[in-house]
Short mmCIF file of C-alpha atoms in Angstrom, two decimals:
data_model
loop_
_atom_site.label_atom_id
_atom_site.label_comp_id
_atom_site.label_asym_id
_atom_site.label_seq_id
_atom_site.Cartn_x
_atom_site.Cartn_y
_atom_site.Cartn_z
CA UNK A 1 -55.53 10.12 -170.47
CA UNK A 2 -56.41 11.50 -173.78
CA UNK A 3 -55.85 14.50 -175.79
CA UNK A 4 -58.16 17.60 -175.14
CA UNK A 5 -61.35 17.94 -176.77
CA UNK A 6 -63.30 21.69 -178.37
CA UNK A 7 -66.88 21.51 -179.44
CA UNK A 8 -68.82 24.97 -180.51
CA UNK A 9 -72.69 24.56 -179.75
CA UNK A 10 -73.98 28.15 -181.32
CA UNK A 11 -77.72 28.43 -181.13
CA UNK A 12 -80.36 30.77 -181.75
CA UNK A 13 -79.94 32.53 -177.89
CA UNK A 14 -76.16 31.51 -176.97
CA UNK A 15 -73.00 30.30 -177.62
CA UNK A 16 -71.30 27.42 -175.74
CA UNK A 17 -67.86 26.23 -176.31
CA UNK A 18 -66.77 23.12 -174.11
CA UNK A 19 -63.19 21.93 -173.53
CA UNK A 20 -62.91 18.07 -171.84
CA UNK A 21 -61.41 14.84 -172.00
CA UNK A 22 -61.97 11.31 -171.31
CA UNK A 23 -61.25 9.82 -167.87
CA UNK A 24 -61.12 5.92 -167.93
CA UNK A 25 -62.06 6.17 -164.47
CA UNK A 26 -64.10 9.57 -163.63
CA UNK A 27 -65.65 9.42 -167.44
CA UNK A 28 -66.01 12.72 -169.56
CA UNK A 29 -64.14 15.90 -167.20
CA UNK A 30 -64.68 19.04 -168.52
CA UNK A 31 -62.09 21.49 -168.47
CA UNK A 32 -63.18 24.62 -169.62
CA UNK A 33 -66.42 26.10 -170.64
CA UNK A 34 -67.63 29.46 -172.60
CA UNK A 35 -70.93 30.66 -172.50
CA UNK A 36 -71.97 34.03 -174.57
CA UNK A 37 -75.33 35.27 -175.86
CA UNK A 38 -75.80 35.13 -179.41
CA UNK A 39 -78.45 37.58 -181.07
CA UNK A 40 -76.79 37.29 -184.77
CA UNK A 41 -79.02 33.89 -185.59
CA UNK A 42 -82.52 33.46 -186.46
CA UNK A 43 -84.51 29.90 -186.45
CA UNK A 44 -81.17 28.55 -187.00
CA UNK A 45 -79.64 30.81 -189.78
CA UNK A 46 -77.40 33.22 -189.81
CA UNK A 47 -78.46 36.83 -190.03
CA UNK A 48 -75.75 39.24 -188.45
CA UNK A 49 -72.43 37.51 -189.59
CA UNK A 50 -70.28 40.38 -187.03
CA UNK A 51 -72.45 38.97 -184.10
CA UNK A 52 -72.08 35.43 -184.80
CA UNK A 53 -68.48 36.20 -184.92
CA UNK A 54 -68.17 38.41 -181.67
CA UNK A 55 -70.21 35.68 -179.67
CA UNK A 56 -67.97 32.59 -180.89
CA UNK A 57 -64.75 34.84 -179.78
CA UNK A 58 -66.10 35.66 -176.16
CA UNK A 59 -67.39 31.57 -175.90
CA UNK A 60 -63.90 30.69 -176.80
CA UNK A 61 -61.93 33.53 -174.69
CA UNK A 62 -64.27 32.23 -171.76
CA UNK A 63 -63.33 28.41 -172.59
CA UNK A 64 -59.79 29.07 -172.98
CA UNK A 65 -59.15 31.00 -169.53
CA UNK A 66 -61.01 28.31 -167.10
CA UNK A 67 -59.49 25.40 -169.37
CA UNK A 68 -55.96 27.37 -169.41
CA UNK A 69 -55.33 26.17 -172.86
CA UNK A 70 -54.91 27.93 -176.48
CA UNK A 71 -58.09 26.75 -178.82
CA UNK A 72 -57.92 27.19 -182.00
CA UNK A 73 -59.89 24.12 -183.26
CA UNK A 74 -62.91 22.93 -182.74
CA UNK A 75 -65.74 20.18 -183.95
CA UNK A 76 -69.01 22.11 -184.54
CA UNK A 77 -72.57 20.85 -183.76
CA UNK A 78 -74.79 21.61 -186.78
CA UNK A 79 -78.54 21.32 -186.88
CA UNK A 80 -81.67 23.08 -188.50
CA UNK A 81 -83.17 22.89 -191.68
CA UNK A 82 -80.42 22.36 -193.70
CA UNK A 83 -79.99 19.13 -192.69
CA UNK A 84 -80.93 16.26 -194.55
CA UNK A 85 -81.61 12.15 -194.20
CA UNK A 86 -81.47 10.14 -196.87
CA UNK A 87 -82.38 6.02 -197.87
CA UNK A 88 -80.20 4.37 -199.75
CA UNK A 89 -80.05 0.44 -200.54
CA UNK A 90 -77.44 -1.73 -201.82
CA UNK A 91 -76.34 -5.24 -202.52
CA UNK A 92 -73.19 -6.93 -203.13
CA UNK A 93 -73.07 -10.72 -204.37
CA UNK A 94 -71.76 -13.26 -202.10
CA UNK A 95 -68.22 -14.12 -202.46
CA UNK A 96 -67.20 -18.15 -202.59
CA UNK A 97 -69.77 -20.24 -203.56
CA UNK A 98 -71.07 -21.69 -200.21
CA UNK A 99 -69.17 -19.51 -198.36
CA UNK A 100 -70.58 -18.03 -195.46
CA UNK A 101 -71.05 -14.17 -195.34
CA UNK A 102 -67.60 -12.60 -193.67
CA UNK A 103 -66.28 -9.47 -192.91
CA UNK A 104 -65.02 -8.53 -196.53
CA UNK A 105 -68.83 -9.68 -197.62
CA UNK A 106 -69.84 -6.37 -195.40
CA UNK A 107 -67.82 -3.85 -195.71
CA UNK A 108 -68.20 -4.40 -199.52
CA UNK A 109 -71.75 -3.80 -198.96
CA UNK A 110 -71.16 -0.57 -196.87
CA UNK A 111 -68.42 0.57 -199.51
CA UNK A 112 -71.28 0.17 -202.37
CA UNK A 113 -73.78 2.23 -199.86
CA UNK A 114 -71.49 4.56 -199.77
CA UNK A 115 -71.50 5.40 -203.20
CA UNK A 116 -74.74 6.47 -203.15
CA UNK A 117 -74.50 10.48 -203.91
CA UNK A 118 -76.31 12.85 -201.50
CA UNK A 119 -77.35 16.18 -203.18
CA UNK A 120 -74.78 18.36 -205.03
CA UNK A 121 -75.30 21.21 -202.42
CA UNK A 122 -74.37 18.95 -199.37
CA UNK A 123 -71.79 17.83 -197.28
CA UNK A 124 -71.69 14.13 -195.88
CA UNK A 125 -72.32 13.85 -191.67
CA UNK A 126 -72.65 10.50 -190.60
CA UNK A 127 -74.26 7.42 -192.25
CA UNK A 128 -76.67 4.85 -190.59
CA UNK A 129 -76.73 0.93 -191.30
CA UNK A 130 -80.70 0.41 -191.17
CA UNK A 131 -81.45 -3.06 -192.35
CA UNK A 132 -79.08 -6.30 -193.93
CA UNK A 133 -81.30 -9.43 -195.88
CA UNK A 134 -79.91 -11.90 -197.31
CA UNK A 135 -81.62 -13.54 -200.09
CA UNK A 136 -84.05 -10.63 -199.93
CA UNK A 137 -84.85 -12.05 -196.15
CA UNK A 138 -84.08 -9.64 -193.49
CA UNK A 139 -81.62 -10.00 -191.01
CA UNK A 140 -80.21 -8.36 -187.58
CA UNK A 141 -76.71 -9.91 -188.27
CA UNK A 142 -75.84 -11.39 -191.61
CA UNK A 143 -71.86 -12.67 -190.19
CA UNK A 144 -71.89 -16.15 -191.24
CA UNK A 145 -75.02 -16.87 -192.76
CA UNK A 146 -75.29 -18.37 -196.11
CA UNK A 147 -76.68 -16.84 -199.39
CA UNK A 148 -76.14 -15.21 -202.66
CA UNK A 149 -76.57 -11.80 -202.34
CA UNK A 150 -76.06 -9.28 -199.56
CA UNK A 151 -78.21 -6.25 -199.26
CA UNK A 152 -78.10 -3.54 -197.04
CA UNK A 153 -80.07 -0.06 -196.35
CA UNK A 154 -78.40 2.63 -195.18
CA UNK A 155 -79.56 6.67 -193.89
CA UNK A 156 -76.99 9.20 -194.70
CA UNK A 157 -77.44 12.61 -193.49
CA UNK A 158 -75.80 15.21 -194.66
CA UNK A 159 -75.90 19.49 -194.48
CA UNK A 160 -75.96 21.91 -196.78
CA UNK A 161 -73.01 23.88 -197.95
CA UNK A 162 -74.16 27.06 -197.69
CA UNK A 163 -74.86 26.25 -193.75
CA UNK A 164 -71.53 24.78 -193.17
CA UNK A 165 -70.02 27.52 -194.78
CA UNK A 166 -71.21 30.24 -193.40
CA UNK A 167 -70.68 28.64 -189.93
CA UNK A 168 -67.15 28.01 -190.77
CA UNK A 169 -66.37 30.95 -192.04
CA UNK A 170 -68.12 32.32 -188.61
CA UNK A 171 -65.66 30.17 -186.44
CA UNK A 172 -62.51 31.05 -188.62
CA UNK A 173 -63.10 35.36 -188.45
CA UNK A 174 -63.16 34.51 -184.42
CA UNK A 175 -59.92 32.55 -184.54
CA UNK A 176 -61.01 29.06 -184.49
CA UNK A 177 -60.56 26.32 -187.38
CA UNK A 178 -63.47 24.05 -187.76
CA UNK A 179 -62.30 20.50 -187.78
CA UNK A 180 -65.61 19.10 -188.95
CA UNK A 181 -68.99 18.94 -188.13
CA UNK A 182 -71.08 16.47 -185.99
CA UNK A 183 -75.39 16.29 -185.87
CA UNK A 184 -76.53 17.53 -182.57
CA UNK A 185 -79.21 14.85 -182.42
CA UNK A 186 -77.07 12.29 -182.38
CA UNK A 187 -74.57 13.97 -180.08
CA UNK A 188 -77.94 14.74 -177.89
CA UNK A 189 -78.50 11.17 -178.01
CA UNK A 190 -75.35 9.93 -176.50
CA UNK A 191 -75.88 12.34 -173.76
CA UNK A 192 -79.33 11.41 -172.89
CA UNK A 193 -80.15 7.68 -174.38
CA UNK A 194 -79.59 4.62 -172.64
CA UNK A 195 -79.14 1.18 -174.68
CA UNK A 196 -82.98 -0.09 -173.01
CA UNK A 197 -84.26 3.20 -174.64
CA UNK A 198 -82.96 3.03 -178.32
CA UNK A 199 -83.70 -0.78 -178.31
CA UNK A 200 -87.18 -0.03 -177.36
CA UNK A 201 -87.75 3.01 -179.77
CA UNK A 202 -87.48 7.10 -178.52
CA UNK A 203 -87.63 10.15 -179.82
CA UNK A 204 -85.57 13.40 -178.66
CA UNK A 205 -86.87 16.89 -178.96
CA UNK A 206 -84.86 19.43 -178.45
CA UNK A 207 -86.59 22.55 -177.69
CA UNK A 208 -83.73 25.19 -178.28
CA UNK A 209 -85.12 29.32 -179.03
CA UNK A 210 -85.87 29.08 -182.13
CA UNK A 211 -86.34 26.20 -183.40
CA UNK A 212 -87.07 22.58 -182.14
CA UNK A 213 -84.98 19.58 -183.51
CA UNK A 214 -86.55 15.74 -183.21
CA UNK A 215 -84.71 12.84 -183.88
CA UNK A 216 -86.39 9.09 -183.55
CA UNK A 217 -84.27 6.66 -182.30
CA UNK A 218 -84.74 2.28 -183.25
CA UNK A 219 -81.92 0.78 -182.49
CA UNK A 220 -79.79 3.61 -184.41
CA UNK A 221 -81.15 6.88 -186.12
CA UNK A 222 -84.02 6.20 -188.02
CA UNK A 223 -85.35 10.17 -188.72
CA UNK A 224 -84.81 13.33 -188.32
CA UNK A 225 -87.24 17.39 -188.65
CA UNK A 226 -87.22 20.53 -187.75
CA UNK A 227 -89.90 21.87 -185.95
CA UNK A 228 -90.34 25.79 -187.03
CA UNK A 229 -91.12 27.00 -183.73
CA UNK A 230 -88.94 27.29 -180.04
CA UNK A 231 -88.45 28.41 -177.14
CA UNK A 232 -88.58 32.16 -178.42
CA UNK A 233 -92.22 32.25 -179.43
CA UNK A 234 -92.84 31.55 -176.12
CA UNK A 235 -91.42 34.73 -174.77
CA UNK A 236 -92.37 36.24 -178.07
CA UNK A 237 -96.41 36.01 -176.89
CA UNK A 238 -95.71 37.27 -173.19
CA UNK A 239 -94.35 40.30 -174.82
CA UNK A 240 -96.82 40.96 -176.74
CA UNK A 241 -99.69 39.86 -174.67
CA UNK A 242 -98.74 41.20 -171.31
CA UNK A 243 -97.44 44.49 -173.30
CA UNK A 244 -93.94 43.89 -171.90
CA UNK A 245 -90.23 44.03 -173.53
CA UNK A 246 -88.54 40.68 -174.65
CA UNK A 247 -86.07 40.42 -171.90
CA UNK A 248 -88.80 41.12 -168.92
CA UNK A 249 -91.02 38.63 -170.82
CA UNK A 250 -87.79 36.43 -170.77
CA UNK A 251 -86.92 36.68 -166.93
CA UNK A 252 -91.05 35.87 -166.14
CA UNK A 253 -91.14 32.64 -168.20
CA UNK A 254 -87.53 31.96 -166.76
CA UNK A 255 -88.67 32.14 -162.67
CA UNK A 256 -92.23 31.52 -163.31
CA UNK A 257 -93.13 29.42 -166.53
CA UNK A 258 -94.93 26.41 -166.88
CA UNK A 259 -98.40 24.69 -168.37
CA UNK A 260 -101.47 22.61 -166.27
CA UNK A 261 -101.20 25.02 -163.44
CA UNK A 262 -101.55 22.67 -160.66
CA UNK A 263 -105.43 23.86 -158.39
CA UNK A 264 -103.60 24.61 -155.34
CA UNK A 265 -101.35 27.78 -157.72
CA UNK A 266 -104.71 28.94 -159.27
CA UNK A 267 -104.98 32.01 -156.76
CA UNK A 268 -100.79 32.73 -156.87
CA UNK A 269 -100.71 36.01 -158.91
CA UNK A 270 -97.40 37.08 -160.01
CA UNK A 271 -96.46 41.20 -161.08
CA UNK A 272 -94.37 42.66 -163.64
CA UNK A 273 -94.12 46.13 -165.36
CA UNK A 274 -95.27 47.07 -168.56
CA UNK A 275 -93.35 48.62 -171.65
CA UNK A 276 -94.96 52.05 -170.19
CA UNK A 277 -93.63 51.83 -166.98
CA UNK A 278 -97.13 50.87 -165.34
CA UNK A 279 -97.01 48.24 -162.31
CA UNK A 280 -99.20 45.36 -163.22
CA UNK A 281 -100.24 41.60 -161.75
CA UNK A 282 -101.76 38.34 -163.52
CA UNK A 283 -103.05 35.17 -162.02
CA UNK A 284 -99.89 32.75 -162.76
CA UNK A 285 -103.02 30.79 -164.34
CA UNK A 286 -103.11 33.07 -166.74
CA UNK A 287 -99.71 33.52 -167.53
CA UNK A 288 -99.37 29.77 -167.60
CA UNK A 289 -102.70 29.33 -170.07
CA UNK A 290 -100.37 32.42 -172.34
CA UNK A 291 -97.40 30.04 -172.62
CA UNK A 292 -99.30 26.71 -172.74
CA UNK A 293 -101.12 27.71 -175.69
CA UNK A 294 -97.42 27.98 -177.36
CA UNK A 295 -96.33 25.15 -176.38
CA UNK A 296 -99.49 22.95 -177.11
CA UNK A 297 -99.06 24.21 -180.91
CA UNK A 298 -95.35 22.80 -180.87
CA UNK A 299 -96.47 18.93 -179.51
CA UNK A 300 -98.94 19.53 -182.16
CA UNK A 301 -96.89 19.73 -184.75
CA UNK A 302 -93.98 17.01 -183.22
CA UNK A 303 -97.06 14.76 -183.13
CA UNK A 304 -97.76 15.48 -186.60
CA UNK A 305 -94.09 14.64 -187.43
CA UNK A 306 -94.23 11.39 -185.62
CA UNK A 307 -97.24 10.54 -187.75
CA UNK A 308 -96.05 11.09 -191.30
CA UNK A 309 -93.02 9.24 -190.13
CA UNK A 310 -94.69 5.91 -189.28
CA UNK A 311 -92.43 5.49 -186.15
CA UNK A 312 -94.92 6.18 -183.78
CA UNK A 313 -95.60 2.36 -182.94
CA UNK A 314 -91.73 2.16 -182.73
CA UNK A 315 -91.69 4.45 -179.89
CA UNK A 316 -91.91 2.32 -176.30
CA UNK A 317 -89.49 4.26 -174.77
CA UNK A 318 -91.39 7.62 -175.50
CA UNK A 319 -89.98 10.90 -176.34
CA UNK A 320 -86.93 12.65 -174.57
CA UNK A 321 -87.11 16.24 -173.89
CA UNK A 322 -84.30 18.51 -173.50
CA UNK A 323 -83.28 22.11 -174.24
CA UNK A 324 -83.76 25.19 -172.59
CA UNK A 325 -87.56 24.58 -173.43
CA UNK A 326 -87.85 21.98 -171.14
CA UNK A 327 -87.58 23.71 -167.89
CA UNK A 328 -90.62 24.91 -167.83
CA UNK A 329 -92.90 23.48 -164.98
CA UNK A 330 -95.37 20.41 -165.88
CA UNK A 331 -93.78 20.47 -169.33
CA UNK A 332 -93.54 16.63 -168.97
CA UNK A 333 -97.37 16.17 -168.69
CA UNK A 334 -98.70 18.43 -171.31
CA UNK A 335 -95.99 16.22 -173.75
CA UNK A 336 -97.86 13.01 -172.59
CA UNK A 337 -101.91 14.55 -173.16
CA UNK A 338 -100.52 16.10 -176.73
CA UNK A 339 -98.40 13.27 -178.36
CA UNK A 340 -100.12 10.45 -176.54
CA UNK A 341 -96.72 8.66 -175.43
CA UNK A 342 -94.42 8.78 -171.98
CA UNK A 343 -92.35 11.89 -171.82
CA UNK A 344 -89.69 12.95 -169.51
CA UNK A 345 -87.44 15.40 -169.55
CA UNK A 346 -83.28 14.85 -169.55
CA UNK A 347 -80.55 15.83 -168.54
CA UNK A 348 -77.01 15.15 -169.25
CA UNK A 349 -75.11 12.88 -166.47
CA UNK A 350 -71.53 10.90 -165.73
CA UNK A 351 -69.78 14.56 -165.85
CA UNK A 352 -66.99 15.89 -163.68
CA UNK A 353 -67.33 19.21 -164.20
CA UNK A 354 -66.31 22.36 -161.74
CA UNK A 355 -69.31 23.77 -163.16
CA UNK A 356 -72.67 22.62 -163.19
CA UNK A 357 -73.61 21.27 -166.68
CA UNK A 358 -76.42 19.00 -165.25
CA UNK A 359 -79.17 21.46 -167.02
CA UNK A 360 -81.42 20.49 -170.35
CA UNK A 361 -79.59 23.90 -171.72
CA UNK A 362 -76.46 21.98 -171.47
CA UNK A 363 -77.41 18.71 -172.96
CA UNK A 364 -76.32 19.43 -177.15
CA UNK A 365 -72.97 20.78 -175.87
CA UNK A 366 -72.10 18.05 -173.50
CA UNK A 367 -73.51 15.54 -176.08
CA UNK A 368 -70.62 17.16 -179.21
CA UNK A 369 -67.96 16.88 -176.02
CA UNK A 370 -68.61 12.72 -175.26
CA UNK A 371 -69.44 12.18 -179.10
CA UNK A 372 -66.19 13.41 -179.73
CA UNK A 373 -64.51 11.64 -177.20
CA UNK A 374 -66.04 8.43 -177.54
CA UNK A 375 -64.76 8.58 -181.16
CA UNK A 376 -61.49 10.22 -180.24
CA UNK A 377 -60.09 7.51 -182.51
CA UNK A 378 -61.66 8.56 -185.50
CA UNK A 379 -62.67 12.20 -184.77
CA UNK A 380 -59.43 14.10 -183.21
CA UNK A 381 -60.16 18.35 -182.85
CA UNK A 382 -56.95 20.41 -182.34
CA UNK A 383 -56.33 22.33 -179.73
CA UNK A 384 -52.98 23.95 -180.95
CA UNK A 385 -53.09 22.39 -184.68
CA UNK A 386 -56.23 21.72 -186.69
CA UNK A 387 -56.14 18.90 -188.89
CA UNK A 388 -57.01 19.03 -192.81
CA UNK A 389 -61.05 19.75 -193.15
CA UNK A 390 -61.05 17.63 -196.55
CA UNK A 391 -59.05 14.52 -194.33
CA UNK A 392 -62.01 14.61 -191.77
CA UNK A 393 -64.64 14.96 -193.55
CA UNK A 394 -63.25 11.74 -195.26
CA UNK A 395 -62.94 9.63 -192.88
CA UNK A 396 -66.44 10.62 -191.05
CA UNK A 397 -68.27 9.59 -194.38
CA UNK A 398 -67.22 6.34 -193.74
CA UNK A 399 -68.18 5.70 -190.35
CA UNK A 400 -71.13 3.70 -189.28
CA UNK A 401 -73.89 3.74 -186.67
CA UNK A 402 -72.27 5.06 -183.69
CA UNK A 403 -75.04 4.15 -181.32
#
């Protein structure tokens, strides 16, 4: 059985602070989990450091009483538009004259990829291995092949300081040490992706409140963007359409949301109140055609994305959806008319959890909680004794492709 795992998940709406453990024969168990709202961030900054703070103490409080365990450690799931990916290339001459490549031949390679600087105002996350060639031919596996030179391409992404700082110092006013941080679209990926589905080419989107993270997967990571809209504008245009406060507009999309209003739910007409107290009803046609608009303008631009990218014809496997976003009805099918590939929505599974965690809301958390596990060799957060920040984020620059 292995040591207890903390992540921190704090998005634009809520908090969510996970405690598990890997189980060689139930899987990942969670032990504990926190949930708080979190109004102190806006499209994934920081803008009321006090409620950042207050939110990551009542996630952890929460954690630690249904995990019965002390935290005061966690890894931290970062996204948002501070994060960057970045192409590098390299190449190493062979060692031994008619030698085939070997192991040494490699990691040399990765070691002089590695030395390729990301900008001053960054810190490291993970790097990628994208292509080898040898000779200048490309390979899938250059072990024991013959040639002269070695080359390899490699994606590094990294965050910016002022992001990790800010959400460090966040985590350490509530009691918690950060142990290091750890890209939620790659955590999202081990929670969602199967090995058929990266092989074949996929994209995540995570639709979170306010903003919308999309990752394409080929094989491993090959790019990442931030989409400047979420979940929030949504509820954002009820409001202000239907003349109705933030958290009504909330609780309609919530029990009654959804695009392409099937025929047979064109007469259904659903009631709320106004702002001025006045009883009123809409056709849920209506309300749907409010929030489809909304959502049509964020494929739009994730299509966009997936054009200037070039990946699109990469993409077999489609495009992933997950986030709170995704539970609206039919959200699937208006995915499919807009980006013109197979969509489907996902959900995080192989859990043993007393809670239920099988929910798209769920998915970045539970992601940070098996990323960390699966990697519990390399990645180790503290439940009584944080480790040094400046040994982790050491050893996590020099770890490759995880997928």
């Amino acid at each position: 059985m292995s040591s207890p795992v903390v992540v921190l998940d704090i998005g634009t709406s809520k908090v969510l602070c996970l405690v598990g453990e890997a189980d060689q024969v139930e899987g990942l168990k969670i032990l504990g989990i926190g949930h708080s709202d979190c109004r102190g961030i806006r499209r994934s900054a920081v803008i009321d450091m006090p409620g950042v703070v207050e939110s990551i103490r009542n996630s952890v409080i929460e954690a630690e009483r249904s995990a019965g365990l002390r935290i005061t450690g966690a890894y931290l799931g970062i996204a948002g538009s501070g994060i960057r990916a970045q192409t590098s290339r390299s190449a190493v001459a062979i060692s031994g004259a008619g030698n085939p490549i070997d192991e040494n031949d490699v990691e040399r390679a990765l070691a002089a990829a590695e030395e390729a600087a990301p900008p001053a105002d960054t810190n490291v996350l993970h790097r990628f291995v994208q292509s080898y060639a040898v000779d200048g031919e490309p390979v899938q596996n250059p072990l024991w092949l013959h040639g002269d030179r070695l080359e390899v391409e490699t994606l590094t992404t990294s965050a910016s300081n002022h992001a990790c700082t800010t959400l460090r110092k966040a985590a350490e006013e509530a009691g918690i040490g950060i142990v290091g941080f750890i890209l939620e679209s790659l955590a999202a990926a081990t929670s969602l992706l199967s090995t058929d589905e990266r092989e074949m080419g996929v994209g995540i989107l995570d639709i979170g409140a306010g903003t919308c993270d999309l990752a394409i997967f080929h094989d491993t990571l090959r790019h990442i963007a931030e989409i400047p809209l979420g979940a929030q504008d949504v509820t954002r245009d009820l409001s202000l359409v239907l003349n109705i406060s933030p958290r009504e507009a909330e609780e309609l999309k919530c029990s009654h949301g959804g695009v392409c209003t099937n025929e047979e739910s064109s007469d259904e007409c659903i009631e709320f109140r106004t702002t001025a107290g006045r009883s009123h009803t809409i056709p849920l046609q209506q309300l749907h055609a409010i929030i489809e608009a909304r959502q049509q303008e964020i494929f739009e631009f994730v299509a966009h994305d997936i054009e200037a990218s070039g990946l699109g014809q990469q993409m077999a496997a489609g495009v992933v959806l997950t986030g709170g976003g995704a539970l609206l009805d039919n959200v699937e099918r208006l995915g499919e008319e807009v980006l013109g590939l197979p969509v489907r929505v996902g959900i995080p599974g192989d859990i043993v959890s007393a809670s239920s965690v099988g929910d798209p809301r769920y998915t970045a958390a539970v992601g940070l909680l098996r990323f960390a596990t699966n990697n519990a060799g390399d990645l180790r957060a503290a439940i009584e004794n944080a480790p040094s920040r400046d040994r982790w984020m050491d050893k996590v620059a020099r770890l490759f492709s995880f997928l």
